[in-house]
N, CA and C of each residue as an Amber inpcrd file, in Angstrom:
protein
   363
 -13.4210000   6.9110000   7.5370000 -14.1540000   6.7390000   6.4690000
 -13.8500000   5.4830000   5.8310000 -12.7600000   5.2860000   5.4310000
 -12.1130000   3.9080000   5.0980000 -11.1410000   3.5510000   5.8120000
 -10.9590000   2.3190000   6.2460000  -9.7390000   1.6460000   6.9030000
  -9.2880000   0.6050000   6.0880000  -7.9980000   0.4560000   6.3040000
  -7.4610000  -0.6700000   5.4350000  -6.5360000  -1.4730000   6.5750000
  -6.6360000  -2.8150000   6.5160000  -5.8740000  -3.8060000   7.1610000
  -5.1160000  -4.3710000   6.6000000  -3.8030000  -4.5520000   6.7480000
  -2.7450000  -5.2800000   6.0150000  -2.2680000  -6.3560000   6.8670000
  -1.9200000  -7.4180000   6.2230000  -1.4420000  -8.8290000   6.6050000
  -0.3820000  -9.3870000   5.8120000   0.4020000 -10.1330000   6.3400000
   1.1690000 -11.1630000   5.3480000   2.7790000 -11.1550000   5.1470000
   2.9550000  -9.9520000   5.9400000   4.4300000  -9.5790000   5.7710000
   5.2860000 -10.5010000   6.8400000   6.4380000 -10.4110000   6.6780000
   7.3540000 -11.2900000   7.2790000   8.6680000 -11.3370000   6.8870000
   9.5560000 -12.1900000   7.5290000  10.9560000 -12.6100000   6.9070000
  11.1320000 -13.9880000   6.2060000  11.5320000 -13.8650000   5.0900000
  11.6600000 -14.9860000   4.1240000  13.1560000 -15.1150000   3.4910000
  13.4370000 -16.1820000   3.1240000  14.6580000 -16.1570000   2.4040000
  14.6260000 -15.7870000   1.0730000  15.6050000 -15.7500000   0.4780000
  15.7830000 -14.9830000  -1.0030000  15.4500000 -16.3900000  -1.6020000
  14.4700000 -16.0190000  -2.6050000  14.0170000 -17.2990000  -3.5810000
  12.2390000 -17.7400000  -2.9610000  12.2740000 -17.1600000  -1.9460000
  10.9360000 -17.5090000  -1.3500000   9.4950000 -16.6800000  -1.6300000
   8.5330000 -17.1070000  -1.1070000   7.2230000 -16.4780000  -1.4240000
   6.5940000 -15.8800000   0.0670000   5.9640000 -14.9490000  -0.4470000
   5.1790000 -14.3480000   0.4820000   3.9840000 -13.6450000   0.1340000
   2.8120000 -13.8620000   0.5690000   1.3620000 -13.3220000   0.0500000
   0.8720000 -12.1820000   1.1820000   0.5880000 -11.1080000   0.4810000
   0.2700000 -10.0220000   1.4440000  -1.4210000  -9.5410000   0.9620000
  -1.9740000  -9.2700000   2.0460000  -3.4250000  -9.1600000   2.0920000
  -3.7960000  -7.8230000   2.6790000  -4.7450000  -7.3190000   2.1560000
  -5.3720000  -5.8600000   2.4850000  -6.7190000  -5.9280000   2.0630000
  -7.5500000  -5.5470000   3.6270000  -9.1040000  -5.4310000   3.2610000
  -9.3770000  -4.2920000   3.8030000 -10.2360000  -3.6660000   2.9350000
 -11.0030000  -2.3000000   3.2300000 -12.3740000  -2.4740000   3.7740000
 -12.5370000  -1.4730000   4.5990000 -13.8170000  -1.2900000   5.3100000
 -14.1530000   0.0620000   5.7010000 -15.3550000   0.1830000   5.6700000
 -15.9390000   1.5910000   6.1190000 -17.1850000   1.9400000   5.3480000
 -17.2910000   3.2950000   5.2850000 -18.3530000   3.7270000   4.4110000
 -18.0660000   3.7620000   2.8180000 -17.9010000   2.6560000   2.2660000
 -17.5470000   2.4380000   0.6860000 -18.3880000   2.1100000  -0.0320000
 -18.3690000   3.2990000  -0.8790000 -19.4440000   3.2780000  -2.0400000
 -18.9920000   2.0970000  -3.1870000 -17.9990000   2.5820000  -3.6210000
 -17.4500000   1.5300000  -4.5200000 -15.9570000   2.1620000  -4.2120000
 -15.3690000   0.4450000  -4.7080000 -13.8560000   0.9050000  -4.8020000
 -13.2480000   1.1080000  -6.2900000 -12.3090000   1.9070000  -6.8180000
 -11.8240000   2.1100000  -7.9460000 -10.6980000   1.1100000  -8.1330000
  -9.3010000   1.9230000  -7.5210000  -8.2480000   1.1820000  -7.6890000
  -7.7890000   0.5310000  -6.2690000  -6.9190000  -0.5490000  -6.0890000
  -6.5260000  -1.0870000  -5.0450000  -5.0030000  -1.3030000  -5.7850000
  -4.0260000  -1.2490000  -4.6690000  -2.8100000  -1.3180000  -5.1340000
  -1.8040000  -1.6010000  -4.3370000  -0.5600000  -1.6370000  -4.0990000
   0.5500000  -2.0420000  -3.3010000   1.6410000  -1.0610000  -3.6660000
   2.4120000  -0.4040000  -2.9110000   3.5410000   0.5730000  -2.9420000
   4.5450000  -0.2120000  -1.7090000   5.5810000   0.0900000  -2.0010000
   6.9070000  -0.2140000  -0.8060000   7.8580000   0.9170000  -0.8340000
   8.4500000   0.8800000   0.3400000   9.4710000   1.8430000   0.6090000
  10.8880000   1.1600000   1.2160000  11.7310000   1.1870000   0.6360000
  12.7890000   0.3810000   1.3220000  13.7250000   1.6640000   2.0870000
  14.4040000   1.2640000   3.1060000  15.0250000   2.3020000   3.9160000
  15.9960000   3.4090000   3.2760000  15.5740000   4.4350000   3.3300000
  16.6430000   5.6580000   2.3400000  15.8290000   5.6850000   1.0530000
  15.0800000   5.1150000   0.6980000  14.2940000   5.5810000  -0.6900000
  13.0920000   5.9580000  -0.7050000  12.4580000   6.2270000  -1.7610000
  11.1110000   6.9790000  -1.9220000  10.3440000   5.7850000  -2.0490000
   8.9310000   6.1170000  -1.5580000   7.7910000   5.0590000  -1.6800000
   7.7700000   4.8970000  -3.2640000   7.3820000   3.4570000  -3.8030000
   7.3850000   3.3920000  -5.2810000   6.5680000   2.2710000  -5.4180000
   5.5130000   2.6190000  -6.4690000   4.5610000   1.4390000  -6.9460000
   5.0750000   0.0360000  -7.2830000   4.4820000  -0.6420000  -6.5810000
   4.7840000  -2.2800000  -6.7720000   3.7710000  -2.5740000  -8.1150000
   2.5180000  -2.7930000  -7.5980000   1.5190000  -3.3710000  -8.5850000
  -0.0750000  -2.5520000  -8.1880000  -0.7600000  -2.3380000  -9.1100000
  -2.0440000  -1.9640000  -8.9500000  -3.1130000  -2.3720000  -9.9570000
  -4.3920000  -2.6950000  -9.2790000  -5.3820000  -3.2300000 -10.0350000
  -6.6150000  -2.0640000 -10.3030000  -6.8270000  -1.6340000 -11.5730000
  -8.0830000  -0.7930000 -11.4610000  -9.1780000  -1.5460000 -11.3610000
 -10.3780000  -0.8250000 -11.1590000 -12.0080000  -1.4720000 -11.2140000
 -12.3840000  -1.9950000 -12.3490000 -11.5200000  -1.7660000 -13.4230000
 -11.8320000  -2.3690000 -14.7400000 -11.0230000  -3.7610000 -15.0160000
 -10.3570000  -3.8130000 -14.0240000  -9.2830000  -5.2380000 -13.8960000
  -8.0010000  -5.0220000 -14.6470000  -7.7600000  -3.9230000 -14.9820000
  -6.1670000  -3.8940000 -15.4560000  -5.2300000  -3.6180000 -14.4070000
  -3.9770000  -4.3290000 -14.6610000  -2.8890000  -4.6790000 -13.7800000
  -1.7130000  -4.1060000 -14.3720000  -1.3220000  -3.1550000 -13.4240000
  -0.1100000  -2.6270000 -13.9460000   1.2140000  -3.0830000 -12.9080000
   2.2830000  -3.2760000 -13.1920000   3.3530000  -3.6510000 -12.2440000
   4.7830000  -2.8990000 -12.6560000   5.4560000  -2.6720000 -11.4860000
   6.6280000  -2.2880000 -11.5620000   7.7680000  -3.1640000 -12.4360000
   8.5080000  -2.5910000 -13.3490000   9.1490000  -3.6600000 -14.2320000
  10.0970000  -4.7310000 -13.5570000  10.4140000  -3.9850000 -12.1970000
  11.3920000  -4.8650000 -11.2930000  10.4330000  -6.1860000 -10.8970000
   9.4550000  -6.2170000 -10.7590000   8.7460000  -7.3980000 -10.1660000
   7.7290000  -8.1120000 -10.9380000   7.7460000  -7.4960000 -12.5440000
   7.0650000  -8.2340000 -13.5490000   7.3910000  -9.6420000 -13.5370000
   6.3930000 -10.7590000 -13.7220000   6.5940000 -11.9550000 -13.6920000
   7.1040000 -12.7820000 -12.4020000   7.1750000 -12.0900000 -11.3920000
   7.3460000 -12.8570000 -10.1590000   6.2320000 -12.2590000  -9.0130000
   5.5590000 -11.1840000  -9.2320000   4.4510000 -10.6260000  -8.3390000
   3.2350000 -10.6890000  -9.2090000   2.2130000 -11.0720000  -8.4550000
   0.8610000 -11.1630000  -8.9650000   0.1120000 -10.5300000  -8.0830000
  -0.7020000  -9.2910000  -8.5230000  -1.8990000  -8.7350000  -8.0230000
  -3.1770000  -9.2150000  -8.1050000  -4.2680000  -9.5130000  -7.2600000
  -5.3060000  -9.9460000  -7.6650000  -6.2020000  -9.3610000  -6.6310000
  -7.8550000  -9.3640000  -6.9700000  -8.6610000  -8.8480000  -5.9820000
  -9.7080000  -9.7930000  -6.0400000 -10.3700000  -9.7560000  -4.6930000
 -11.6530000 -10.6630000  -4.6340000 -12.9690000 -10.1010000  -5.2660000
 -13.5210000 -11.0250000  -6.1920000 -14.5730000 -10.5990000  -6.9440000
 -15.4070000 -10.0240000  -6.1630000 -15.9040000  -8.5710000  -6.3450000
 -16.9720000  -7.7460000  -5.9190000 -16.6180000  -7.4090000  -4.4660000
 -15.3320000  -7.6850000  -3.9020000 -15.0630000  -7.9540000  -2.5680000
 -14.1670000  -6.3020000  -2.1820000 -13.7090000  -6.2660000  -1.2600000
 -12.9290000  -5.3230000  -0.8170000 -11.3210000  -5.6130000  -0.2610000
 -11.1050000  -6.3610000  -1.0110000  -9.7430000  -7.2220000  -0.6910000
  -8.8350000  -7.0770000  -1.6910000  -7.5370000  -6.7980000  -1.5850000
  -6.5570000  -6.8520000  -2.5300000  -5.3490000  -7.8840000  -2.0650000
  -4.8430000  -8.5040000  -3.1680000  -3.6840000  -9.6680000  -2.5470000
  -2.3030000  -9.2840000  -3.3800000  -1.5320000  -9.4460000  -2.8090000
  -0.2430000  -9.6060000  -3.7800000   0.7070000 -10.8240000  -3.3000000
   0.6220000 -11.5240000  -4.4670000   1.6280000 -12.9530000  -4.1000000
   2.8850000 -12.6340000  -4.7400000   3.8060000 -12.6810000  -3.9600000
   5.1390000 -12.5500000  -3.9800000   6.0040000 -13.7740000  -4.6230000
   6.5110000 -14.1710000  -5.3670000   7.3630000 -15.2050000  -5.5640000
   8.8640000 -14.6740000  -6.1640000   9.7300000 -15.7110000  -5.4890000
  11.3580000 -15.5840000  -6.2240000  11.7260000 -14.1990000  -5.4410000
  11.4760000 -14.0370000  -4.2190000  11.9070000 -12.8130000  -3.5990000
  13.2810000 -12.6610000  -3.7250000  13.6640000 -11.3080000  -3.8890000
  15.0160000 -10.7190000  -3.7660000  15.4240000  -9.9500000  -2.4530000
  16.4900000  -9.7200000  -2.2500000  16.9390000  -8.7680000  -1.3270000
  16.4980000  -7.2560000  -1.5340000  16.4140000  -7.2290000  -2.9550000
  15.9990000  -5.5940000  -3.0940000  14.4340000  -5.4800000  -2.8840000
  13.8770000  -6.7690000  -2.9280000  12.2710000  -6.4850000  -2.6370000
  12.1170000  -6.1260000  -1.0830000  12.8050000  -6.2220000  -0.3460000
  12.4330000  -5.8410000   1.0910000  12.0140000  -4.2750000   1.2340000
  11.0840000  -4.0250000   2.4080000  10.6860000  -2.8540000   2.4920000
   9.3690000  -3.1080000   3.1930000   8.9720000  -1.8780000   3.6120000
   7.6070000  -1.7700000   4.0740000   6.7440000  -1.7970000   2.7540000
   5.6760000  -2.6000000   2.8390000   4.6920000  -2.5500000   1.9340000
   3.4360000  -1.8100000   2.4220000   2.7580000  -1.0810000   1.2320000
   1.4710000  -0.3360000   1.6660000   0.5680000  -0.5350000   0.9290000
  -0.6040000  -0.9380000   1.4320000  -1.9070000  -0.9630000   0.5610000
  -2.3270000   0.5110000   0.2790000  -2.8450000   0.4860000  -0.9540000
  -3.4780000   2.0310000  -1.3620000  -4.6800000   1.6120000  -2.0580000
  -5.7610000   2.2990000  -1.5620000  -7.1630000   2.2480000  -2.1090000
  -7.7240000   3.7280000  -2.4960000  -8.0780000   3.5190000  -3.4400000
  -9.0240000   4.7780000  -4.1030000 -10.3550000   4.3770000  -4.2700000
 -11.3600000   5.1210000  -3.6440000 -12.8390000   4.8780000  -3.3240000
 -13.4850000   5.7560000  -3.1840000 -14.8800000   5.6520000  -3.9060000
 -15.8930000   6.4700000  -3.5650000 -16.5610000   6.3190000  -2.1160000
 -16.8450000   7.2820000  -1.3830000 -17.3120000   6.9260000   0.0000000
 -18.9440000   7.5520000   0.0900000 -19.4530000   7.2130000   1.1120000
 -20.5830000   7.8690000   1.6060000 -21.7760000   7.3030000   0.6760000
 -22.2200000   8.4130000  -0.2310000 -23.2730000   8.2840000  -1.3440000
 -22.6800000   8.1710000  -2.4790000 -21.2790000   8.0970000  -2.6630000
 -20.5240000   8.1750000  -3.9540000 -19.8660000   9.4640000  -4.3870000
 -20.3770000  10.4680000  -3.5690000 -19.7130000  11.7100000  -4.3890000
 -18.7140000  12.0970000  -3.8230000 -17.9140000  11.3280000  -2.9920000
 -16.6770000  12.0120000  -2.3580000 -15.7840000  10.8900000  -2.7530000
 -14.6370000  11.3570000  -3.3710000 -13.3860000  10.2140000  -3.5180000
 -12.2170000  10.3020000  -2.5500000 -11.9960000   9.4260000  -1.9760000
 -10.8870000   9.1200000  -1.2020000  -9.8010000   8.2580000  -1.6680000
  -8.4110000   8.6530000  -1.1700000  -7.2940000   8.0040000  -1.4820000
  -6.7530000   7.4650000  -0.1120000  -6.7500000   6.0600000   0.3640000
  -6.3760000   5.8040000   1.5720000  -5.1030000   5.1030000   1.7670000
  -4.2600000   4.9910000   2.7100000  -2.9670000   4.2360000   2.7070000
  -3.3010000   3.3550000   4.0520000  -2.8830000   2.0590000   3.8640000
  -2.7830000   1.1780000   4.9990000  -1.4190000   1.6410000   6.1780000
  -1.3840000   0.8110000   7.0720000  -0.3250000   1.2360000   8.1820000
   1.2180000   0.8290000   7.7870000   0.8210000  -0.2950000   6.6480000
   2.2970000  -0.8890000   6.1740000   2.5570000  -2.0320000   6.7480000
   3.0120000  -3.0460000   6.1060000   3.6880000  -4.1270000   6.6660000
   5.0110000  -4.4920000   5.9870000   6.0170000  -5.1780000   6.9810000
   7.1260000  -5.0930000   6.6180000   7.6970000  -6.5260000   5.9450000
   8.3810000  -6.4090000   4.9580000   8.8820000  -7.7240000   4.2710000
  10.2730000  -7.6280000   4.4270000  10.7260000  -8.6530000   5.0190000
  12.5090000  -8.7650000   5.0820000  12.6480000  -9.9860000   4.1100000
  13.8320000  -9.7180000   3.3760000  14.3610000 -10.7690000   2.6270000
  15.8020000 -11.3530000   3.2850000  15.9040000 -12.3840000   3.5030000
  17.3720000 -12.6810000   3.8180000  18.1390000 -13.6780000   2.8240000
  19.3980000 -13.3350000   2.9830000  20.3220000 -14.2230000   1.7890000
  20.7700000 -15.5450000   2.4560000
């Protein structure tokens, strides 16, 4: 029903930057929330940043001031600009989308396949 394609992960040095992208496609009526989560080895998946359909943005305390989430106006893409990366930012980053599908009567929460972010010292 809804497919997510993520890109932008990779290896970066401490203090460097990366920009993640996620594009949603499929039988989308309207998108509500778009966000990013991450999971480090041996740890639970955690929220990094989310933006609601109304434009409200929430960030994990650990990334405030360094990461910026944005969405393309009227489109189905979400981005995560990550600056001043630290070793503890490493992990698999997952795009998450909440959307009404089909005629708009059904709501789905969809996860991307994940993109790996590695930070070297």
